[in-house]
Amino acid sequence: MGAVSTCRTIRRCPRLFGLRPAPLTLTRQTLRWGCSIVTCRPDAIFVVSTLPTCWRPTVTSPEGAAATLRGPVLVVGAGLIGASMGKALVTAGVEVHLWDIDRGNALVAAGRGAGRLDGLDDDAYRVVVVATPPAAVASTIVERLTRHSHAVITDTASVKGAVLAQLEELTAGRDVDLSRYVGSHPMAGTQYAGPLTASGELFVDRTWVVTPRTDNRHDDVQQVIALAQECGAHVVCMDADEHDRAVAEVSHLPHLMSILTGANLRHARPEHLRLAGSGIRDVTRVARSQTAMWRQILSSNRNEVRRQLEAIRTDLDDLLSRLDDPDRLEEFLGLGQSGARKLAGKHGHQMMATSAVVIEIPDEPGALARLFADVEDAGVNVEDLSVEHDPAREMGFLSIDVAPDRAEQLTVSMRDHGWSVRS
């Protein structure tokens, strides 16, 4: 038997790489959740923390089969996330149906290949995904639990504790089986909104958090894990409270830092803004996101966000006290470096030191293709890259990060090919 790719991007889009579709060879060990088995695949990560003992995984033999997503799937809410999920699942061969309170959104999403509009009987669906705006998530989950008695219900809300609290309040004294609800949160998105911006590749190689509870059935949890995997995501499992702390640290606070930086620009004079480079554009990119959606997200996770902001306030006071002492200032800058290095680099490995080679490139068709061909000819591996545009000329600057001991080799080779190298 020939080799089979374990790369989900290649498996989902084989024609881009000149390959024929092939099944994933299951050779890894598997994880046992109670009496159910989930395959530990290269494109899935299972991190279980602060969950009860009965939910902790144990290694078992590789003979077990991975969970298979059982359709049909109903996606409720055909915005960016819902429509992107629908497109990914349809591409994977899953039967998907769409519903949105704004039928125009559903029509656009269906027209872009995210699923079908013809509804089935309520009992026909096996998985229902609630991808509505945050304020409508809990009430929609209750409605769908009531209507779809044979379905697992999951959601895409970015705050899980608030959803659970609302669910308990909405179902108090009612005969609603909350055990069929398994929370989840795909850590993917853009600053854009609506089905027109949907992409079936939105979740590929992105983290998708599943937040199982002790009352969930193992098979239901597996269905939500299988849903995320069909969309191309890496799966991480953790409880709802820890999830909310984590997203406050790595998502909500950074968003507010972007907002604060963007808000500070309201004081800048127009001639000062002409000096802006790629750094401030990168920092403020997410500040352009929908304010109405982020109002709901931040309000629902306000306790964890407040803790993060209070910590930032303490650090800001500390930084102000160091400005007149260069040694103490550098010590504080080092704290930022060490924190940034904790983030994973390429392929999940520790971030490595790199050197940047900055090359001037004309803003014209084919320029990047020629440049990359010359980089390949240099025989130097690219670790990362970014583009900055010249505000006054039809030119740009491509910054190529390479291993420090290969920077000089790339610089010489690119100059030999006629490129203007700025570093």
Short mmCIF file of C-alpha atoms in Angstrom, two decimals:
data_model
loop_
_atom_site.label_atom_id
_atom_site.label_comp_id
_atom_site.label_asym_id
_atom_site.label_seq_id
_atom_site.Cartn_x
_atom_site.Cartn_y
_atom_site.Cartn_z
CA MET A 1 0.00 0.00 0.00
CA GLY A 2 1.33 3.44 -0.86
CA ALA A 3 1.81 6.21 1.67
CA VAL A 4 -1.30 8.10 2.70
CA SER A 5 -1.13 11.79 3.67
CA THR A 6 -2.05 12.66 7.25
CA CYS A 7 -2.39 16.35 6.35
CA ARG A 8 -6.05 17.34 6.55
CA THR A 9 -5.60 20.22 4.10
CA ILE A 10 -4.21 17.81 1.49
CA ARG A 11 -6.92 15.24 2.24
CA ARG A 12 -9.66 17.87 1.87
CA CYS A 13 -8.21 19.55 -1.23
CA PRO A 14 -6.13 16.83 -2.94
CA ARG A 15 -6.40 18.32 -6.41
CA LEU A 16 -4.51 21.42 -5.25
CA PHE A 17 -1.55 19.14 -4.62
CA GLY A 18 -2.00 16.84 -7.61
CA LEU A 19 -3.17 13.97 -5.43
CA ARG A 20 -6.12 11.63 -5.53
CA PRO A 21 -8.31 11.39 -2.43
CA ALA A 22 -7.25 8.56 -0.12
CA PRO A 23 -8.42 7.44 3.32
CA LEU A 24 -6.36 8.24 6.39
CA THR A 25 -4.35 5.27 7.58
CA LEU A 26 -5.16 4.64 11.23
CA THR A 27 -1.92 3.69 12.91
CA ARG A 28 -1.95 5.80 16.07
CA GLN A 29 -3.02 4.75 19.52
CA THR A 30 -6.53 5.60 20.54
CA LEU A 31 -8.10 7.26 23.53
CA ARG A 32 -10.95 5.62 25.44
CA TRP A 33 -13.66 7.84 26.84
CA GLY A 34 -15.47 5.55 29.27
CA CYS A 35 -16.72 2.72 27.06
CA SER A 36 -16.34 4.67 23.79
CA ILE A 37 -13.24 5.00 21.67
CA VAL A 38 -11.96 8.10 19.87
CA THR A 39 -8.95 7.76 17.59
CA CYS A 40 -6.01 9.97 18.51
CA ARG A 41 -5.21 11.27 15.03
CA PRO A 42 -2.42 13.65 14.01
CA ASP A 43 -5.01 16.36 13.34
CA ALA A 44 -6.77 16.08 16.71
CA ILE A 45 -5.60 17.03 20.16
CA PHE A 46 -7.37 15.92 23.33
CA VAL A 47 -6.48 17.99 26.36
CA VAL A 48 -8.64 17.20 29.36
CA SER A 49 -8.18 19.35 32.44
CA THR A 50 -10.21 19.93 35.59
CA LEU A 51 -12.74 17.32 34.45
CA PRO A 52 -13.98 14.57 36.77
CA THR A 53 -11.97 11.34 36.85
CA CYS A 54 -14.58 9.46 34.81
CA TRP A 55 -13.81 11.73 31.86
CA ARG A 56 -10.05 11.32 31.88
CA PRO A 57 -8.68 9.38 28.89
CA THR A 58 -6.76 6.12 29.10
CA VAL A 59 -4.59 4.72 26.33
CA THR A 60 -6.01 1.64 24.67
CA SER A 61 -5.24 -0.46 21.61
CA PRO A 62 -5.42 0.93 18.05
CA GLU A 63 -8.14 -1.47 16.96
CA GLY A 64 -10.96 0.93 17.93
CA ALA A 65 -12.61 3.02 15.23
CA ALA A 66 -12.91 6.79 15.27
CA ALA A 67 -16.34 8.31 15.73
CA THR A 68 -18.15 8.99 12.45
CA LEU A 69 -20.38 12.03 12.16
CA ARG A 70 -23.97 10.93 11.64
CA GLY A 71 -26.14 13.27 9.57
CA PRO A 72 -28.25 14.95 8.64
CA VAL A 73 -26.86 18.08 10.32
CA LEU A 74 -28.95 21.20 10.83
CA VAL A 75 -27.07 24.52 11.11
CA VAL A 76 -29.14 27.21 12.81
CA GLY A 77 -27.67 30.59 11.94
CA ALA A 78 -26.14 31.10 8.50
CA GLY A 79 -23.62 33.84 9.23
CA LEU A 80 -19.87 33.59 8.75
CA ILE A 81 -19.39 30.69 11.19
CA GLY A 82 -22.54 28.74 10.35
CA ALA A 83 -22.13 29.09 6.59
CA SER A 84 -18.42 28.23 6.76
CA MET A 85 -19.23 25.12 8.78
CA GLY A 86 -21.91 24.14 6.28
CA LYS A 87 -19.49 24.50 3.37
CA ALA A 88 -16.87 22.39 5.14
CA LEU A 89 -19.34 19.63 5.99
CA VAL A 90 -20.87 19.57 2.51
CA THR A 91 -17.37 19.24 1.06
CA ALA A 92 -16.81 16.30 3.41
CA GLY A 93 -19.96 14.60 2.09
CA VAL A 94 -22.25 15.36 5.03
CA GLU A 95 -25.91 16.19 4.43
CA VAL A 96 -26.42 19.73 5.76
CA HIS A 97 -29.59 21.79 6.12
CA LEU A 98 -29.70 25.49 6.93
CA TRP A 99 -32.05 27.71 8.89
CA ASP A 100 -31.72 31.39 9.73
CA ILE A 101 -34.18 33.88 11.15
CA ASP A 102 -33.14 36.06 8.21
CA ARG A 103 -34.05 33.88 5.25
CA GLY A 104 -31.83 36.05 3.06
CA ASN A 105 -28.78 34.83 4.95
CA ALA A 106 -29.85 31.21 4.47
CA LEU A 107 -30.46 31.77 0.74
CA VAL A 108 -27.00 33.29 0.29
CA ALA A 109 -25.34 30.52 2.30
CA ALA A 110 -27.15 27.81 0.34
CA GLY A 111 -26.18 29.51 -2.91
CA ARG A 112 -22.55 29.34 -1.81
CA GLY A 113 -22.73 25.61 -1.19
CA ALA A 114 -23.23 25.60 2.59
CA GLY A 115 -26.26 23.29 2.59
CA ARG A 116 -29.89 22.89 1.63
CA LEU A 117 -32.94 24.95 2.55
CA ASP A 118 -35.54 22.19 2.34
CA GLY A 119 -36.27 21.23 5.92
CA LEU A 120 -36.70 17.67 7.20
CA ASP A 121 -38.92 16.39 9.96
CA ASP A 122 -37.66 17.56 13.34
CA ASP A 123 -36.80 14.01 14.42
CA ALA A 124 -34.68 13.40 11.31
CA TYR A 125 -31.67 15.47 12.38
CA ARG A 126 -28.86 13.79 14.29
CA VAL A 127 -26.76 16.89 15.04
CA VAL A 128 -27.96 20.48 15.38
CA VAL A 129 -25.44 23.33 15.48
CA VAL A 130 -26.56 26.63 17.00
CA ALA A 131 -24.45 29.33 15.30
CA THR A 132 -26.55 32.35 16.21
CA PRO A 133 -25.36 35.67 17.70
CA PRO A 134 -24.35 35.23 21.38
CA ALA A 135 -27.50 36.77 22.86
CA ALA A 136 -29.74 34.20 21.14
CA VAL A 137 -27.68 31.06 21.80
CA ALA A 138 -29.23 29.80 25.04
CA SER A 139 -32.86 30.30 24.03
CA THR A 140 -32.17 28.69 20.64
CA ILE A 141 -30.54 25.67 22.31
CA VAL A 142 -33.61 25.16 24.49
CA GLU A 143 -35.90 25.47 21.47
CA ARG A 144 -33.88 22.94 19.49
CA LEU A 145 -33.60 20.49 22.39
CA THR A 146 -37.38 20.55 22.58
CA ARG A 147 -37.96 20.19 18.85
CA HIS A 148 -35.27 17.64 17.93
CA SER A 149 -35.64 14.80 20.39
CA HIS A 150 -33.07 12.53 18.69
CA ALA A 151 -30.37 15.12 18.02
CA VAL A 152 -27.17 16.15 19.76
CA ILE A 153 -27.20 19.93 20.14
CA THR A 154 -23.98 21.95 20.10
CA ASP A 155 -23.18 25.61 19.66
CA THR A 156 -20.40 27.95 18.56
CA ALA A 157 -20.63 30.54 21.34
CA SER A 158 -17.29 31.92 22.47
CA VAL A 159 -18.28 31.98 26.17
CA LYS A 160 -19.55 28.73 27.69
CA GLY A 161 -20.23 29.48 31.36
CA ALA A 162 -22.80 32.14 30.58
CA VAL A 163 -24.61 29.79 28.19
CA LEU A 164 -24.82 27.07 30.83
CA ALA A 165 -26.12 29.52 33.45
CA GLN A 166 -28.82 30.74 31.07
CA LEU A 167 -29.76 27.19 30.13
CA GLU A 168 -30.24 26.22 33.76
CA GLU A 169 -32.43 29.28 34.27
CA LEU A 170 -34.49 28.72 31.11
CA THR A 171 -35.09 25.02 31.80
CA ALA A 172 -35.79 25.21 35.53
CA GLY A 173 -38.97 23.20 36.20
CA ARG A 174 -39.25 22.11 32.57
CA ASP A 175 -38.85 18.64 31.07
CA VAL A 176 -35.84 19.45 28.88
CA ASP A 177 -32.99 16.96 28.49
CA LEU A 178 -29.90 19.18 28.83
CA SER A 179 -27.66 16.11 28.66
CA ARG A 180 -28.02 16.21 24.86
CA TYR A 181 -26.34 19.62 24.76
CA VAL A 182 -22.54 19.48 24.33
CA GLY A 183 -20.92 22.88 24.19
CA SER A 184 -18.21 23.75 21.68
CA HIS A 185 -16.31 26.75 20.40
CA PRO A 186 -14.42 26.89 17.09
CA MET A 187 -11.51 29.27 17.59
CA ALA A 188 -11.70 30.70 14.11
CA GLY A 189 -13.17 33.74 12.44
CA THR A 190 -12.35 36.99 10.70
CA GLN A 191 -13.18 40.66 11.16
CA TYR A 192 -15.90 40.17 8.55
CA ALA A 193 -19.44 38.89 8.97
CA GLY A 194 -22.20 37.23 6.98
CA PRO A 195 -22.45 34.27 4.59
CA LEU A 196 -20.82 36.13 1.69
CA THR A 197 -17.50 35.92 3.54
CA ALA A 198 -17.90 32.22 4.44
CA SER A 199 -15.08 29.80 3.65
CA GLY A 200 -15.06 26.03 3.87
CA GLU A 201 -11.40 26.21 4.91
CA LEU A 202 -12.03 28.57 7.85
CA PHE A 203 -11.54 25.85 10.48
CA VAL A 204 -8.72 23.87 8.88
CA ASP A 205 -5.89 23.41 11.40
CA ARG A 206 -7.60 25.76 13.86
CA THR A 207 -8.43 24.87 17.46
CA TRP A 208 -11.99 23.78 18.23
CA VAL A 209 -12.81 23.51 21.94
CA VAL A 210 -15.36 20.93 23.12
CA THR A 211 -16.65 21.39 26.68
CA PRO A 212 -18.15 18.06 27.85
CA ARG A 213 -19.98 17.71 31.15
CA THR A 214 -20.47 14.67 33.38
CA ASP A 215 -24.12 14.34 32.34
CA ASN A 216 -23.25 14.11 28.62
CA ARG A 217 -23.38 10.73 26.95
CA HIS A 218 -20.04 9.65 25.53
CA ASP A 219 -21.49 9.05 22.07
CA ASP A 220 -22.90 12.58 22.01
CA VAL A 221 -19.50 14.05 22.86
CA GLN A 222 -17.96 11.95 20.10
CA GLN A 223 -20.43 13.34 17.59
CA VAL A 224 -19.39 16.90 18.38
CA ILE A 225 -15.72 15.90 18.16
CA ALA A 226 -16.41 14.25 14.80
CA LEU A 227 -18.18 17.42 13.61
CA ALA A 228 -15.11 19.51 14.41
CA GLN A 229 -12.78 17.02 12.76
CA GLU A 230 -14.87 16.94 9.58
CA CYS A 231 -14.37 20.73 9.42
CA GLY A 232 -10.60 20.22 9.61
CA ALA A 233 -10.04 21.45 13.16
CA HIS A 234 -7.79 20.32 15.99
CA VAL A 235 -9.96 19.36 18.97
CA VAL A 236 -9.23 20.43 22.55
CA CYS A 237 -11.48 19.33 25.42
CA MET A 238 -11.78 21.31 28.65
CA ASP A 239 -14.49 22.29 31.07
CA ALA A 240 -16.54 25.45 30.56
CA ASP A 241 -15.01 27.56 33.34
CA GLU A 242 -11.46 26.86 32.24
CA HIS A 243 -12.42 27.59 28.65
CA ASP A 244 -13.75 31.00 29.64
CA ARG A 245 -10.57 31.83 31.54
CA ALA A 246 -8.47 30.72 28.59
CA VAL A 247 -10.35 32.73 25.95
CA ALA A 248 -10.22 35.82 28.18
CA GLU A 249 -6.42 35.49 28.17
CA VAL A 250 -5.75 34.62 24.53
CA SER A 251 -8.73 36.13 22.67
CA HIS A 252 -10.81 38.67 24.56
CA LEU A 253 -7.96 40.63 26.15
CA PRO A 254 -5.94 40.82 22.89
CA HIS A 255 -9.08 42.08 21.16
CA LEU A 256 -9.41 44.84 23.73
CA MET A 257 -5.72 45.71 23.34
CA SER A 258 -6.43 46.15 19.64
CA ILE A 259 -9.45 48.31 20.47
CA LEU A 260 -7.40 50.46 22.86
CA THR A 261 -4.67 50.97 20.27
CA GLY A 262 -7.20 51.87 17.61
CA ALA A 263 -9.07 54.21 19.97
CA ASN A 264 -5.82 55.99 20.81
CA LEU A 265 -5.39 56.85 17.13
CA ARG A 266 -8.35 59.21 17.36
CA HIS A 267 -5.92 61.70 18.91
CA ALA A 268 -3.34 61.35 16.10
CA ARG A 269 -2.94 64.07 13.50
CA PRO A 270 -3.34 62.99 9.84
CA GLU A 271 0.31 63.72 9.04
CA HIS A 272 1.34 61.46 11.91
CA LEU A 273 -0.75 58.58 10.57
CA ARG A 274 1.33 58.63 7.38
CA LEU A 275 4.14 57.12 9.42
CA ALA A 276 2.08 54.04 10.28
CA GLY A 277 3.63 50.75 9.20
CA SER A 278 2.66 47.11 9.24
CA GLY A 279 3.08 46.78 13.01
CA ILE A 280 0.22 49.04 13.97
CA ARG A 281 -1.91 47.68 11.14
CA ASP A 282 -1.42 44.16 12.51
CA VAL A 283 -2.28 45.27 16.05
CA THR A 284 -5.46 47.12 15.01
CA ARG A 285 -6.77 44.63 12.43
CA VAL A 286 -9.26 42.93 14.75
CA ALA A 287 -10.45 46.30 16.08
CA ARG A 288 -12.49 46.52 12.87
CA SER A 289 -14.66 43.58 13.96
CA GLN A 290 -18.40 43.94 14.63
CA THR A 291 -18.95 45.98 17.78
CA ALA A 292 -22.43 44.54 18.42
CA MET A 293 -21.13 40.96 18.48
CA TRP A 294 -18.14 41.82 20.68
CA ARG A 295 -20.38 43.72 23.07
CA GLN A 296 -22.26 40.47 23.69
CA ILE A 297 -19.09 38.37 23.98
CA LEU A 298 -17.34 40.68 26.43
CA SER A 299 -20.46 41.24 28.51
CA SER A 300 -21.07 37.51 28.89
CA ASN A 301 -17.46 36.89 30.00
CA ARG A 302 -17.10 40.14 31.92
CA ASN A 303 -15.80 38.60 35.16
CA GLU A 304 -12.85 36.88 33.49
CA VAL A 305 -12.22 39.88 31.23
CA ARG A 306 -12.23 42.20 34.23
CA ARG A 307 -9.55 40.08 35.92
CA GLN A 308 -7.38 40.32 32.83
CA LEU A 309 -7.82 44.08 32.53
CA GLU A 310 -7.00 44.58 36.20
CA ALA A 311 -3.78 42.61 35.68
CA ILE A 312 -2.97 44.78 32.66
CA ARG A 313 -3.61 47.92 34.74
CA THR A 314 -1.12 46.66 37.32
CA ASP A 315 1.44 45.98 34.59
CA LEU A 316 0.81 49.40 33.03
CA ASP A 317 1.45 51.15 36.36
CA ASP A 318 4.62 49.08 36.71
CA LEU A 319 5.73 50.05 33.19
CA LEU A 320 5.14 53.75 33.87
CA SER A 321 7.31 53.53 36.97
CA ARG A 322 10.19 52.05 34.92
CA LEU A 323 10.37 54.59 32.09
CA ASP A 324 13.05 56.68 33.80
CA ASP A 325 15.22 53.64 34.58
CA PRO A 326 16.59 52.03 31.37
CA ASP A 327 17.68 48.84 33.14
CA ARG A 328 14.30 48.26 34.77
CA LEU A 329 12.60 49.17 31.48
CA GLU A 330 14.60 46.55 29.60
CA GLU A 331 13.74 44.02 32.28
CA PHE A 332 10.03 44.69 31.65
CA LEU A 333 10.52 44.38 27.87
CA GLY A 334 12.05 40.98 28.54
CA LEU A 335 8.83 39.90 30.25
CA GLY A 336 7.03 40.53 26.98
CA GLN A 337 9.59 38.52 25.05
CA SER A 338 9.37 35.55 27.39
CA GLY A 339 5.57 35.60 27.27
CA ALA A 340 5.52 35.73 23.47
CA ARG A 341 7.92 32.79 23.29
CA LYS A 342 5.41 30.66 25.20
CA LEU A 343 3.13 30.73 22.17
CA ALA A 344 3.61 27.77 19.87
CA GLY A 345 5.54 28.29 16.67
CA LYS A 346 5.45 26.28 13.44
CA HIS A 347 3.79 22.86 13.69
CA GLY A 348 3.14 23.41 17.42
CA HIS A 349 6.85 23.50 18.28
CA GLN A 350 8.53 26.09 20.46
CA MET A 351 9.12 29.36 18.64
CA MET A 352 12.63 29.60 17.21
CA ALA A 353 14.88 32.59 16.76
CA THR A 354 14.86 33.94 13.20
CA SER A 355 16.43 36.72 11.15
CA ALA A 356 14.43 38.86 8.74
CA VAL A 357 15.53 39.48 5.15
CA VAL A 358 13.51 42.39 3.74
CA ILE A 359 13.15 42.51 -0.04
CA GLU A 360 11.63 45.32 -2.11
CA ILE A 361 8.98 44.01 -4.47
CA PRO A 362 6.95 45.84 -7.14
CA ASP A 363 3.16 45.86 -6.79
CA GLU A 364 2.44 44.08 -10.06
CA PRO A 365 1.08 40.70 -11.20
CA GLY A 366 3.58 37.87 -11.05
CA ALA A 367 6.10 39.65 -8.81
CA LEU A 368 5.53 37.38 -5.82
CA ALA A 369 5.71 34.26 -7.97
CA ARG A 370 9.10 35.35 -9.37
CA LEU A 371 10.38 36.19 -5.90
CA PHE A 372 9.31 32.87 -4.39
CA ALA A 373 10.91 31.01 -7.28
CA ASP A 374 14.17 32.79 -6.55
CA VAL A 375 13.84 32.02 -2.83
CA GLU A 376 13.42 28.35 -3.73
CA ASP A 377 16.50 28.56 -5.92
CA ALA A 378 18.44 29.88 -2.91
CA GLY A 379 17.66 26.63 -1.06
CA VAL A 380 16.64 28.41 2.16
CA ASN A 381 13.58 27.38 4.18
CA VAL A 382 11.11 30.19 4.96
CA GLU A 383 9.99 30.20 8.61
CA ASP A 384 7.52 33.10 8.28
CA LEU A 385 6.83 36.13 6.13
CA SER A 386 4.87 39.38 6.03
CA VAL A 387 4.22 42.18 3.54
CA GLU A 388 4.29 45.91 4.17
CA HIS A 389 3.13 48.36 1.48
CA ASP A 390 4.93 51.59 0.64
CA PRO A 391 2.42 54.44 1.22
CA ALA A 392 3.90 56.62 -1.53
CA ARG A 393 5.01 54.20 -4.26
CA GLU A 394 3.62 51.16 -6.08
CA MET A 395 6.02 49.01 -4.10
CA GLY A 396 5.98 46.70 -1.14
CA PHE A 397 8.46 45.11 1.25
CA LEU A 398 8.40 41.37 1.83
CA SER A 399 9.98 40.42 5.15
CA ILE A 400 11.15 36.80 5.05
CA ASP A 401 12.07 35.16 8.37
CA VAL A 402 14.74 32.48 8.09
CA ALA A 403 17.12 30.67 10.43
CA PRO A 404 19.83 33.16 11.51
CA ASP A 405 22.63 31.11 9.95
CA ARG A 406 20.87 31.18 6.55
CA ALA A 407 20.08 34.92 6.37
CA GLU A 408 23.35 35.88 4.66
CA GLN A 409 22.97 33.07 2.12
CA LEU A 410 19.47 34.27 1.19
CA THR A 411 20.57 37.91 1.02
CA VAL A 412 23.42 37.17 -1.37
CA SER A 413 21.29 34.89 -3.55
CA MET A 414 18.43 37.39 -3.86
CA ARG A 415 20.81 40.20 -4.80
CA ASP A 416 22.39 37.93 -7.40
CA HIS A 417 18.88 37.47 -8.86
CA GLY A 418 18.48 41.24 -9.15
CA TRP A 419 16.33 41.97 -6.09
CA SER A 420 16.83 45.01 -3.87
CA VAL A 421 17.44 43.72 -0.33
CA ARG A 422 16.94 46.18 2.53
CA SER A 423 18.55 44.09 5.27
#
